[in-house]
Amino acid sequence: QLGHTHLACVEASKIRLSDSKSIKIGLDYLSDRPKMTVKRTEFENFIKKDVDAIKDKINAAVKDAGISADDVELVVLTGGSSQIPCIIDIANKMFPNSQISKNDEMTSVGMGLAYDANRRKNSGDWQ
């Protein structure tokens, strides 16, 4: 019954840890226990497997495109999780010569779909 409440708490904590090295968190809706401190490094250790998978997918995309990381001029980080500091660090390290977009993190997927739809319409490849 409290699944959405818990999910919102987790999401808020993730966002707060993107701005701070540690936060105090309590699950007041479940318990009257005191708040505990959570460090960003703990969070990053918890998501390490997912972060490594993201790195692997980026490397595969670059390889599949037949380019090198130095050929990439702009990196668009998409979605809320792309604003996690360790994800931004990965982008900076993997593409040191690229500009990292700071705009439209939350709308870039929709914009990309719109651009692709327009390209397909104009090329006659509309299906």
PDB file of C-alpha atoms in Angstrom:
ATOM      1  CA  GLN A   1       0.000   0.000   0.000  1.00  0.00           C
ATOM      2  CA  LEU A   2       2.952   2.310   0.497  1.00  0.00           C
ATOM      3  CA  GLY A   3       4.804   1.343  -2.678  1.00  0.00           C
ATOM      4  CA  HIS A   4       4.358   4.716  -4.379  1.00  0.00           C
ATOM      5  CA  THR A   5       5.319   6.564  -1.210  1.00  0.00           C
ATOM      6  CA  HIS A   6       8.482   4.470  -0.895  1.00  0.00           C
ATOM      7  CA  LEU A   7       9.346   4.927  -4.576  1.00  0.00           C
ATOM      8  CA  ALA A   8       8.954   8.705  -4.219  1.00  0.00           C
ATOM      9  CA  CYS A   9      11.258   8.660  -1.184  1.00  0.00           C
ATOM     10  CA  VAL A  10      13.895   6.674  -3.069  1.00  0.00           C
ATOM     11  CA  GLU A  11      13.669   9.017  -6.092  1.00  0.00           C
ATOM     12  CA  ALA A  12      13.934  12.103  -3.892  1.00  0.00           C
ATOM     13  CA  SER A  13      16.977  10.605  -2.163  1.00  0.00           C
ATOM     14  CA  LYS A  14      18.646   9.888  -5.518  1.00  0.00           C
ATOM     15  CA  ILE A  15      18.090  13.498  -6.565  1.00  0.00           C
ATOM     16  CA  ARG A  16      19.358  14.872  -3.257  1.00  0.00           C
ATOM     17  CA  LEU A  17      22.487  12.685  -3.501  1.00  0.00           C
ATOM     18  CA  SER A  18      23.192  14.195  -6.914  1.00  0.00           C
ATOM     19  CA  ASP A  19      23.498  17.580  -5.206  1.00  0.00           C
ATOM     20  CA  SER A  20      25.113  16.521  -1.908  1.00  0.00           C
ATOM     21  CA  LYS A  21      27.835  14.106  -0.819  1.00  0.00           C
ATOM     22  CA  SER A  22      25.577  12.779   1.957  1.00  0.00           C
ATOM     23  CA  ILE A  23      21.978  13.152   3.073  1.00  0.00           C
ATOM     24  CA  LYS A  24      19.868  12.299   6.096  1.00  0.00           C
ATOM     25  CA  ILE A  25      16.926  10.082   5.299  1.00  0.00           C
ATOM     26  CA  GLY A  26      14.145   8.553   7.330  1.00  0.00           C
ATOM     27  CA  LEU A  27      11.213   6.395   6.410  1.00  0.00           C
ATOM     28  CA  ASP A  28       8.800   8.243   8.677  1.00  0.00           C
ATOM     29  CA  TYR A  29       5.817   6.607   7.018  1.00  0.00           C
ATOM     30  CA  LEU A  30       7.105   3.172   8.102  1.00  0.00           C
ATOM     31  CA  SER A  31       8.920   3.714  11.363  1.00  0.00           C
ATOM     32  CA  ASP A  32       9.750   6.254  14.027  1.00  0.00           C
ATOM     33  CA  ARG A  33      13.426   5.277  13.932  1.00  0.00           C
ATOM     34  CA  PRO A  34      15.876   8.164  13.707  1.00  0.00           C
ATOM     35  CA  LYS A  35      17.073   9.365  10.344  1.00  0.00           C
ATOM     36  CA  MET A  36      20.233   7.812   8.993  1.00  0.00           C
ATOM     37  CA  THR A  37      23.001   9.262   6.879  1.00  0.00           C
ATOM     38  CA  VAL A  38      23.427   7.946   3.358  1.00  0.00           C
ATOM     39  CA  LYS A  39      26.580   8.843   1.438  1.00  0.00           C
ATOM     40  CA  ARG A  40      26.776   9.351  -2.301  1.00  0.00           C
ATOM     41  CA  THR A  41      29.612   6.822  -2.429  1.00  0.00           C
ATOM     42  CA  GLU A  42      27.312   4.200  -0.890  1.00  0.00           C
ATOM     43  CA  PHE A  43      24.678   4.939  -3.503  1.00  0.00           C
ATOM     44  CA  GLU A  44      27.276   4.717  -6.288  1.00  0.00           C
ATOM     45  CA  ASN A  45      28.505   1.365  -4.946  1.00  0.00           C
ATOM     46  CA  PHE A  46      24.919   0.119  -4.914  1.00  0.00           C
ATOM     47  CA  ILE A  47      24.366   1.082  -8.594  1.00  0.00           C
ATOM     48  CA  LYS A  48      27.861   0.066  -9.808  1.00  0.00           C
ATOM     49  CA  LYS A  49      26.576  -2.928 -11.789  1.00  0.00           C
ATOM     50  CA  ASP A  50      24.095  -0.691 -13.640  1.00  0.00           C
ATOM     51  CA  VAL A  51      26.728   1.995 -14.235  1.00  0.00           C
ATOM     52  CA  ASP A  52      29.105  -0.615 -15.673  1.00  0.00           C
ATOM     53  CA  ALA A  53      26.306  -1.801 -17.982  1.00  0.00           C
ATOM     54  CA  ILE A  54      25.785   1.791 -19.148  1.00  0.00           C
ATOM     55  CA  LYS A  55      29.516   2.077 -19.952  1.00  0.00           C
ATOM     56  CA  ASP A  56      29.343  -1.174 -21.920  1.00  0.00           C
ATOM     57  CA  LYS A  57      26.341   0.081 -23.930  1.00  0.00           C
ATOM     58  CA  ILE A  58      28.078   3.374 -24.707  1.00  0.00           C
ATOM     59  CA  ASN A  59      31.194   1.530 -25.902  1.00  0.00           C
ATOM     60  CA  ALA A  60      29.035  -0.783 -28.037  1.00  0.00           C
ATOM     61  CA  ALA A  61      27.173   2.180 -29.578  1.00  0.00           C
ATOM     62  CA  VAL A  62      30.435   3.908 -30.493  1.00  0.00           C
ATOM     63  CA  LYS A  63      31.802   0.672 -31.983  1.00  0.00           C
ATOM     64  CA  ASP A  64      28.560  -0.039 -33.898  1.00  0.00           C
ATOM     65  CA  ALA A  65      28.674   3.496 -35.308  1.00  0.00           C
ATOM     66  CA  GLY A  66      32.161   2.799 -36.657  1.00  0.00           C
ATOM     67  CA  ILE A  67      33.639   5.861 -34.976  1.00  0.00           C
ATOM     68  CA  SER A  68      35.994   6.638 -32.129  1.00  0.00           C
ATOM     69  CA  ALA A  69      35.159   8.572 -28.976  1.00  0.00           C
ATOM     70  CA  ASP A  70      37.201  11.463 -30.392  1.00  0.00           C
ATOM     71  CA  ASP A  71      34.730  11.737 -33.291  1.00  0.00           C
ATOM     72  CA  VAL A  72      31.867  12.573 -30.930  1.00  0.00           C
ATOM     73  CA  GLU A  73      31.285  16.312 -30.657  1.00  0.00           C
ATOM     74  CA  LEU A  74      28.176  16.422 -28.461  1.00  0.00           C
ATOM     75  CA  VAL A  75      26.885  14.067 -25.775  1.00  0.00           C
ATOM     76  CA  VAL A  76      23.241  14.441 -24.768  1.00  0.00           C
ATOM     77  CA  LEU A  77      22.512  12.948 -21.376  1.00  0.00           C
ATOM     78  CA  THR A  78      18.875  11.851 -21.328  1.00  0.00           C
ATOM     79  CA  GLY A  79      16.597  11.326 -18.365  1.00  0.00           C
ATOM     80  CA  GLY A  80      16.798  11.998 -14.666  1.00  0.00           C
ATOM     81  CA  SER A  81      19.335   9.283 -13.902  1.00  0.00           C
ATOM     82  CA  SER A  82      21.737  10.826 -16.398  1.00  0.00           C
ATOM     83  CA  GLN A  83      22.169  13.658 -13.886  1.00  0.00           C
ATOM     84  CA  ILE A  84      23.785  11.366 -11.314  1.00  0.00           C
ATOM     85  CA  PRO A  85      27.333  12.711 -10.874  1.00  0.00           C
ATOM     86  CA  CYS A  86      29.058   9.388 -11.647  1.00  0.00           C
ATOM     87  CA  ILE A  87      27.154   9.173 -14.959  1.00  0.00           C
ATOM     88  CA  ILE A  88      28.239  12.699 -15.874  1.00  0.00           C
ATOM     89  CA  ASP A  89      31.828  11.745 -14.913  1.00  0.00           C
ATOM     90  CA  ILE A  90      31.639   8.718 -17.223  1.00  0.00           C
ATOM     91  CA  ALA A  91      30.513  10.902 -20.128  1.00  0.00           C
ATOM     92  CA  ASN A  92      33.319  13.380 -19.473  1.00  0.00           C
ATOM     93  CA  LYS A  93      35.941  10.618 -19.254  1.00  0.00           C
ATOM     94  CA  MET A  94      34.723   8.609 -22.253  1.00  0.00           C
ATOM     95  CA  PHE A  95      34.316  11.685 -24.459  1.00  0.00           C
ATOM     96  CA  PRO A  96      36.931  14.188 -23.230  1.00  0.00           C
ATOM     97  CA  ASN A  97      36.806  16.239 -26.439  1.00  0.00           C
ATOM     98  CA  SER A  98      33.011  16.468 -26.508  1.00  0.00           C
ATOM     99  CA  GLN A  99      30.592  19.033 -25.244  1.00  0.00           C
ATOM    100  CA  ILE A 100      28.217  17.556 -22.658  1.00  0.00           C
ATOM    101  CA  SER A 101      24.746  18.990 -23.187  1.00  0.00           C
ATOM    102  CA  LYS A 102      23.245  20.573 -20.106  1.00  0.00           C
ATOM    103  CA  ASN A 103      19.880  21.207 -21.761  1.00  0.00           C
ATOM    104  CA  ASP A 104      16.721  19.203 -22.212  1.00  0.00           C
ATOM    105  CA  GLU A 105      17.681  16.147 -20.130  1.00  0.00           C
ATOM    106  CA  MET A 106      14.020  15.377 -19.635  1.00  0.00           C
ATOM    107  CA  THR A 107      12.771  16.125 -23.167  1.00  0.00           C
ATOM    108  CA  SER A 108      15.592  14.859 -25.368  1.00  0.00           C
ATOM    109  CA  VAL A 109      13.978  11.458 -26.031  1.00  0.00           C
ATOM    110  CA  GLY A 110      10.807  13.103 -27.326  1.00  0.00           C
ATOM    111  CA  MET A 111      12.834  15.572 -29.386  1.00  0.00           C
ATOM    112  CA  GLY A 112      14.917  12.745 -30.843  1.00  0.00           C
ATOM    113  CA  LEU A 113      11.777  10.858 -31.829  1.00  0.00           C
ATOM    114  CA  ALA A 114      10.349  13.988 -33.437  1.00  0.00           C
ATOM    115  CA  TYR A 115      13.563  14.591 -35.409  1.00  0.00           C
ATOM    116  CA  ASP A 116      13.623  10.961 -36.550  1.00  0.00           C
ATOM    117  CA  ALA A 117       9.956  11.106 -37.586  1.00  0.00           C
ATOM    118  CA  ASN A 118      10.631  14.259 -39.604  1.00  0.00           C
ATOM    119  CA  ARG A 119      13.694  12.656 -41.232  1.00  0.00           C
ATOM    120  CA  ARG A 120      11.692   9.566 -42.173  1.00  0.00           C
ATOM    121  CA  LYS A 121       8.801  11.612 -43.532  1.00  0.00           C
ATOM    122  CA  ASN A 122      11.117  13.730 -45.675  1.00  0.00           C
ATOM    123  CA  SER A 123      13.081  10.722 -46.961  1.00  0.00           C
ATOM    124  CA  GLY A 124       9.995   8.722 -47.919  1.00  0.00           C
ATOM    125  CA  ASP A 125      10.944   6.046 -45.379  1.00  0.00           C
ATOM    126  CA  TRP A 126       7.725   6.564 -43.466  1.00  0.00           C
ATOM    127  CA  GLN A 127       6.453   3.331 -41.892  1.00  0.00           C
TER     128      GLN A 127
END
